[in-house]
């Protein structure tokens, strides 16, 4: 049996029988796979309300966040994991333009499934409980989706982390601080389907989220990628893009990890977006730097919040 609070809907009220003095109704449910499976009854509007009230309560609460992470690829998710675990007191809000979070980390490279991670970033896989094969200098996870689904489930289980996917960051909020210097102080968002249709519809103004620290993890240039790096140039915070250089795994990975930093007051950059900002090499299909850069971005965020 299953108890649910009385709904105010007259239709549901009429369907109910056996209302008890405590305001609850008891239904018969049955988990029977021989043809007798019975669900608790539901009103269609209850389903809508269950989603609407949670989604918009979350938007209301997260309009002021402690950290906004732009992009839920391997770097953004690694940042969210380390930050959420280290500082459960922080309101961490991830904004992901795609319907499916994970960025380029659902496959290892090209259309192949295994994911290569150079040591010592295998320690992060061990922390997440992800099995791998040891090849000496590097390890191989049998399927990149095992990394992405595991880190996603760990991040989404954290009560202080919220993910808003199908939502694009369209702009940055840049304010003057008390010294008159520019400081990134938030993000301007829209549902991605809206963001993609500004040329066809009028008056689809965006929403905002303010936060003392923004972590940008939008990947290298593409239809949506390198978002903050490009906006920094057009906003005058950066003279010009460094532009991602050619593939060189040995140069690229340490450059991304060691270069992860607050690139402008209030804005920390991580992952492959940094290659566009700094003009560093790409590493191709090896993911250790994305994980380590995400962890470094989390550490930089904590340092900035505590300074
Ligand atoms: O959808 C994007 C993706 O999931 C998201 N994103 C981009 N612009 C956005 C915006 N608002 C919200 N304006 C946005 N979300 O950011 C995510 C970026 O993930 P990614 O996997 O592309 O980047 P990463 O830096 O986490 O990982 C890069 C992986 C690569 S690329 C590469 C190479 O080309 O050599 N090598 C590696 C390991």
XYZ file of C-alpha atoms and ligand atoms in Angstrom:
345
model
C 0.000 0.000 0.000
C 0.996 3.596 -0.633
C -0.147 6.731 1.201
C -0.357 10.116 -0.506
C -1.551 13.450 0.842
C -5.031 14.515 -0.319
C -4.846 16.605 -3.482
C -7.156 19.578 -3.911
C -8.284 18.368 -7.351
C -12.025 17.532 -7.319
C -11.442 14.806 -9.913
C -8.950 12.993 -7.770
C -11.069 13.514 -4.675
C -13.988 11.820 -6.434
C -11.829 8.862 -7.409
C -10.601 8.305 -3.920
C -12.116 5.906 -1.509
C -11.195 5.038 2.002
C -9.987 8.503 3.077
C -8.769 8.268 6.621
C -9.126 10.785 9.450
C -5.454 11.771 9.099
C -6.079 13.287 5.655
C -4.270 10.447 3.852
C -5.704 7.966 1.403
C -4.476 4.401 1.192
C -4.198 2.833 -2.266
C -3.563 -0.732 -3.275
C -0.426 -1.078 -5.380
C 1.033 -4.336 -6.587
C 4.403 -5.237 -8.070
C 3.228 -8.250 -10.016
C 4.930 -9.153 -13.296
C 2.378 -11.847 -14.143
C -0.229 -9.388 -15.412
C -1.489 -7.811 -12.194
C 0.889 -4.821 -11.824
C -1.042 -1.891 -10.244
C 0.290 1.669 -9.833
C -0.847 4.227 -7.294
C -3.264 6.600 -9.085
C -2.063 9.990 -10.296
C -3.523 13.146 -11.789
C -1.677 14.356 -14.888
C -1.463 17.848 -13.390
C 0.289 16.430 -10.322
C 3.171 15.368 -12.568
C 3.483 18.872 -14.026
C 3.297 20.473 -10.609
C 5.882 18.089 -9.156
C 8.375 19.260 -11.792
C 7.401 22.928 -12.021
C 7.599 23.701 -8.342
C 11.003 22.082 -7.961
C 12.481 23.540 -11.156
C 11.364 27.095 -10.490
C 12.175 26.922 -6.773
C 15.669 25.881 -7.827
C 15.902 28.774 -10.316
C 14.695 31.161 -7.608
C 17.247 29.923 -5.081
C 20.122 29.683 -7.548
C 19.626 33.200 -8.946
C 22.251 33.926 -6.291
C 24.853 31.142 -6.243
C 28.329 30.830 -4.721
C 29.951 29.309 -7.803
C 28.571 28.952 -11.331
C 30.298 26.389 -13.561
C 29.679 26.955 -17.276
C 29.825 23.657 -19.166
C 29.426 20.084 -17.910
C 32.162 18.388 -19.914
C 34.965 16.394 -18.302
C 36.670 19.542 -16.935
C 33.491 21.190 -15.613
C 32.266 17.971 -13.975
C 35.669 17.287 -12.386
C 35.590 20.801 -10.969
C 32.036 20.335 -9.673
C 32.957 17.031 -8.024
C 36.008 18.356 -6.181
C 34.338 21.616 -5.207
C 31.081 19.981 -4.101
C 32.944 17.418 -2.024
C 35.406 19.876 -0.448
C 32.884 22.600 0.291
C 29.404 21.150 0.907
C 28.373 24.575 2.211
C 28.658 26.204 -1.244
C 25.757 26.620 -3.667
C 27.322 25.284 -6.879
C 25.270 25.737 -10.050
C 26.297 24.080 -13.326
C 24.901 25.518 -16.551
C 25.121 23.171 -19.540
C 23.977 24.159 -23.024
C 23.349 20.594 -24.197
C 20.463 18.374 -23.221
C 23.015 15.647 -22.436
C 25.712 16.756 -19.970
C 29.161 15.244 -20.516
C 30.564 17.280 -23.413
C 33.085 15.303 -25.438
C 33.558 12.599 -22.801
C 30.950 10.069 -23.918
C 33.520 8.553 -26.283
C 37.288 8.281 -25.903
C 38.206 9.740 -29.278
C 36.880 9.536 -32.831
C 33.936 7.120 -32.419
C 35.889 4.745 -30.171
C 34.753 3.837 -26.685
C 37.907 3.417 -24.508
C 39.177 6.473 -22.583
C 42.901 7.047 -22.055
C 44.081 8.832 -18.893
C 47.760 9.593 -18.255
C 49.201 9.096 -14.799
C 48.949 10.532 -12.176
C 45.349 11.508 -13.098
C 44.389 7.822 -12.643
C 44.182 8.713 -8.924
C 41.009 10.642 -9.653
C 39.511 7.541 -11.317
C 40.404 5.527 -8.221
C 38.759 8.150 -6.007
C 35.591 7.899 -8.115
C 35.703 4.080 -7.975
C 36.101 3.716 -11.766
C 37.959 0.541 -12.845
C 40.708 0.711 -15.472
C 43.482 -1.275 -17.112
C 47.010 -0.213 -16.255
C 49.275 0.216 -19.284
C 52.281 1.592 -17.368
C 52.402 5.327 -18.083
C 48.686 5.559 -18.629
C 45.466 3.741 -17.844
C 42.449 2.881 -19.989
C 38.815 2.978 -18.857
C 36.828 0.439 -20.878
C 34.239 3.025 -21.944
C 34.381 6.822 -21.658
C 30.695 6.714 -20.725
C 31.647 4.827 -17.560
C 33.685 7.864 -16.466
C 31.016 10.374 -17.467
C 28.044 8.507 -16.018
C 29.906 7.815 -12.756
C 31.068 11.384 -12.187
C 27.645 12.701 -13.180
C 25.910 10.461 -10.667
C 28.369 11.462 -7.935
C 27.997 15.168 -8.693
C 24.203 15.065 -8.981
C 23.953 13.183 -5.676
C 25.532 16.119 -3.859
C 22.796 18.206 -2.211
C 24.688 21.448 -2.835
C 25.130 20.950 -6.587
C 22.457 21.860 -9.136
C 22.703 21.128 -12.871
C 20.593 23.133 -15.306
C 21.042 21.520 -18.689
C 19.536 22.645 -22.008
C 20.484 26.101 -20.699
C 23.129 28.258 -22.367
C 25.229 31.034 -20.942
C 24.662 33.872 -23.418
C 26.687 36.567 -21.707
C 28.659 37.483 -18.602
C 27.764 40.063 -15.970
C 30.770 42.381 -15.594
C 30.753 45.023 -12.871
C 33.226 47.552 -11.547
C 34.652 46.607 -8.145
C 35.482 49.179 -5.442
C 38.812 49.982 -7.159
C 37.094 50.626 -10.482
C 38.438 47.387 -12.008
C 36.220 45.065 -14.054
C 35.034 41.943 -12.248
C 32.994 39.033 -13.616
C 30.039 38.810 -11.247
C 27.561 36.446 -12.869
C 26.160 34.859 -16.000
C 23.299 35.660 -18.344
C 21.370 32.540 -19.320
C 18.643 31.372 -21.620
C 17.176 28.013 -22.482
C 19.377 26.788 -25.323
C 16.468 26.444 -27.728
C 15.724 30.111 -27.098
C 19.391 31.079 -27.435
C 19.472 29.351 -30.831
C 16.452 31.302 -32.072
C 17.295 34.926 -31.390
C 17.421 35.523 -35.157
C 13.917 34.193 -35.721
C 11.936 35.493 -32.712
C 11.910 38.861 -30.999
C 11.876 39.794 -27.309
C 13.294 36.633 -25.766
C 15.244 38.294 -23.018
C 17.495 36.214 -20.806
C 17.752 35.408 -17.120
C 20.648 36.017 -14.723
C 22.589 34.220 -12.002
C 25.039 36.162 -9.866
C 27.974 34.547 -8.071
C 31.303 35.746 -6.677
C 33.121 33.079 -8.729
C 32.391 31.833 -12.237
C 34.277 28.791 -13.576
C 34.253 28.618 -17.359
C 34.670 25.117 -18.833
C 33.084 25.486 -22.261
C 35.695 23.603 -24.296
C 37.594 24.719 -27.400
C 36.049 26.834 -30.111
C 32.979 25.533 -31.884
C 29.332 26.562 -32.196
C 29.114 27.041 -28.395
C 32.697 26.472 -27.207
C 35.291 28.914 -25.812
C 32.369 31.078 -24.806
C 33.928 33.135 -22.011
C 37.319 33.465 -23.714
C 35.608 34.963 -26.783
C 33.386 37.212 -24.672
C 36.445 38.437 -22.743
C 37.875 39.697 -26.036
C 34.671 41.460 -27.123
C 34.219 42.896 -23.610
C 37.786 44.241 -23.546
C 39.031 41.991 -20.721
C 41.444 40.195 -23.082
C 43.289 41.756 -26.020
C 42.990 38.763 -28.328
C 42.458 35.005 -28.261
C 45.628 32.929 -28.042
C 43.949 30.326 -30.307
C 44.420 26.628 -29.732
C 47.672 25.264 -31.157
C 48.321 21.908 -32.874
C 48.231 18.544 -31.164
C 51.141 17.760 -28.841
C 50.108 15.578 -25.915
C 53.274 16.082 -23.885
C 53.117 19.877 -24.073
C 49.350 20.237 -23.972
C 48.339 18.386 -20.813
C 50.685 20.079 -18.287
C 50.033 23.476 -19.934
C 46.292 23.159 -19.371
C 46.570 21.892 -15.787
C 49.282 24.305 -14.660
C 47.630 27.195 -16.519
C 44.239 26.736 -14.856
C 43.683 30.007 -13.029
C 41.571 33.080 -12.451
C 42.009 34.647 -15.906
C 40.082 37.775 -14.941
C 38.804 38.845 -11.517
C 35.902 36.515 -10.689
C 36.475 34.227 -13.724
C 38.395 30.944 -13.474
C 39.023 29.060 -16.726
C 39.536 25.291 -17.018
C 39.766 22.527 -19.626
C 40.175 23.097 -23.349
C 38.685 26.582 -23.251
C 42.000 27.584 -21.729
C 43.851 26.484 -24.895
C 41.902 29.132 -26.833
C 42.607 31.756 -24.167
C 46.314 31.014 -23.776
C 47.216 29.672 -27.220
C 48.328 26.298 -25.869
C 48.356 22.964 -27.685
C 45.539 20.476 -27.905
C 46.116 16.999 -26.531
C 43.561 15.045 -28.526
C 41.999 11.953 -26.976
C 43.635 11.804 -23.559
C 41.604 13.043 -20.617
C 43.855 13.266 -17.550
C 44.405 17.002 -18.038
C 40.666 17.680 -18.089
C 40.267 15.945 -14.721
C 43.319 17.573 -13.119
C 42.430 20.998 -14.557
C 38.907 20.681 -13.146
C 40.332 19.827 -9.719
C 42.722 22.786 -9.940
C 39.837 25.078 -10.911
C 37.968 23.922 -7.794
C 41.009 24.646 -5.636
C 41.371 28.090 -7.253
C 37.684 28.778 -6.601
C 38.070 27.881 -2.916
C 41.191 30.030 -2.647
C 39.438 32.987 -4.293
C 36.359 32.644 -2.069
C 38.495 32.461 1.062
C 40.798 35.390 0.160
O 27.832 21.908 -24.397
C 29.166 22.244 -24.044
C 29.931 21.066 -23.441
O 29.085 20.149 -22.781
C 29.186 23.236 -22.877
N 29.039 24.647 -23.291
C 29.727 25.289 -24.284
N 29.339 26.576 -24.370
C 28.395 26.756 -23.413
C 27.612 27.867 -23.003
N 26.727 27.705 -21.988
C 26.611 26.483 -21.375
N 27.718 29.062 -23.601
C 28.214 25.531 -22.724
N 27.339 25.399 -21.727
O 30.481 23.097 -22.313
C 30.855 21.718 -22.392
C 32.321 21.646 -22.773
O 32.727 20.308 -22.693
P 33.908 19.747 -23.601
O 33.977 18.287 -23.391
O 33.765 20.258 -25.001
O 35.201 20.511 -22.988
P 36.255 20.079 -21.871
O 37.250 21.182 -21.829
O 35.590 19.685 -20.595
O 36.892 18.765 -22.472
C 37.604 18.838 -23.677
C 37.939 17.435 -24.134
C 39.024 17.428 -25.153
S 38.927 18.287 -26.595
C 40.468 17.732 -27.067
C 41.066 18.130 -28.357
O 40.313 18.658 -29.213
O 42.288 17.961 -28.515
N 40.984 16.920 -26.178
C 40.207 16.734 -25.106
C 40.600 15.841 -23.969
